[in-house]
Amino acid sequence: MSTPVVVTPRIGIVVVSFNTRSLLRDCLASIAGAPFPTRVVVVDNASSDGTTAMVRDDFPSVELVANDTNRGFAAATNQGLAGLTDHSDFILLLNPDAALCPGALEHLVNFMLAHPRVGVCSPRLQYPDGRPQAGAFRFPTLAMAFLDLFPPRGPLLGRLYDSYLNGRYPEERGVEPFPIDHPLGAAMLIRSETLSEVAPLDEHFWLYAEEVDWCLRCHRAGWAIWQVPAAHVVHVAGASSSQFRSSSFVALHRARARFVHKWHTPFYRRWYARIIRLGMVASTLTAWRDWWRGRLQPAEIRDQLSGYAAVFRLVSESFAPDNNSSPARTMDVQPPF
């Protein structure tokens, strides 16, 4: 009887950076010592904080693509993918504010090897202090848009926040792998065959929602997406309450509006626009109340009011009855890492 040949999978890793030098250093350090043949590509979007020098000096084996301008997250990711797809069995997309825990990559790769129709799998995410972080989601719905802007209070808060109605998976509290609609884009392992079939990220999603769009296309092509809770990744973003930034807030809603334009019917679009406009009015009133009570400084309320007004205008113009075009791409927005 012949002995079966065990082929060691080839792993490609793409990390896109923009002024995230310290976080990127921790991210790349967590990749060192991977148990598989690994090619790591860092695509830097014209950082001004010394990121490229750090990569060259501290991680000479990492392939660095240094852009002269900020090309956006999706376009930069596609740059990294272009040189890896034909030479890798699996490709890990990893945010610079994410770090692999010991054994994480092995768990993800082994799951993919055992399940040939799974096109993407993702790890369990956690904050740096060990608290669990939501990393598995259902595709966006009108109910999710409403709950995002009008979160329930009292006993219903926790129950609805972690429910299917809010796009969450209660299975995240367990230990067994489970199928999902899409992961948070902080870390996701993609089968190269899947990537070749589905095509790269849509570069019209300049920042935010690009992984949601890609995963929807992945599902429609017949590939499954799973979370593997045995694999753990530390994800820094959102670890503590951060200051409101109108530029990021508007960029997020512009990406969401583009997704709605791309995938949903006119009926859905109309109701989505109504929910968002109502939410911006409510948020504006809340901001004024918080300022009146001394909870916001003048600069903070100006930034919040600017963001809410910009999103109100965005959805009013984007979803006007005579407008069939998607929102324009957002340029030069700092990722919230």
Coordinates of C-alpha atoms in Angstrom, one line a residue, residues 3 12 17 23 28 48 54 76 94 120 140 190 204 209 239 256 265 285 289 298 316 327 334 336:
T3 CA 1.7 6.1 1.6
G12 CA -0.1 34.2 1.5
S17 CA -1.4 49.9 6.4
L23 CA 0.1 48.3 15.5
L28 CA 3.8 41.2 11.7
S48 CA 3.6 59.5 7.0
M54 CA 9.9 50.1 10.1
A76 CA -4.5 48.3 -1.8
L94 CA -5.3 40.7 8.1
V120 CA -13.7 31.6 3.6
P140 CA -27.3 43.9 6.5
I190 CA -9.7 32.8 1.7
H204 CA -15.6 51.3 -5.4
A209 CA -18.1 47.2 3.6
A239 CA -11.2 48.2 22.4
R256 CA -23.3 51.2 3.4
T265 CA -34.5 47.0 -4.7
L285 CA -31.0 66.1 18.9
R289 CA -28.8 67.5 24.6
P298 CA -17.7 72.7 21.5
S316 CA -31.1 62.3 0.5
P327 CA -22.4 57.3 -3.9
Q334 CA -8.1 57.7 8.3
P336 CA -10.3 54.0 12.9

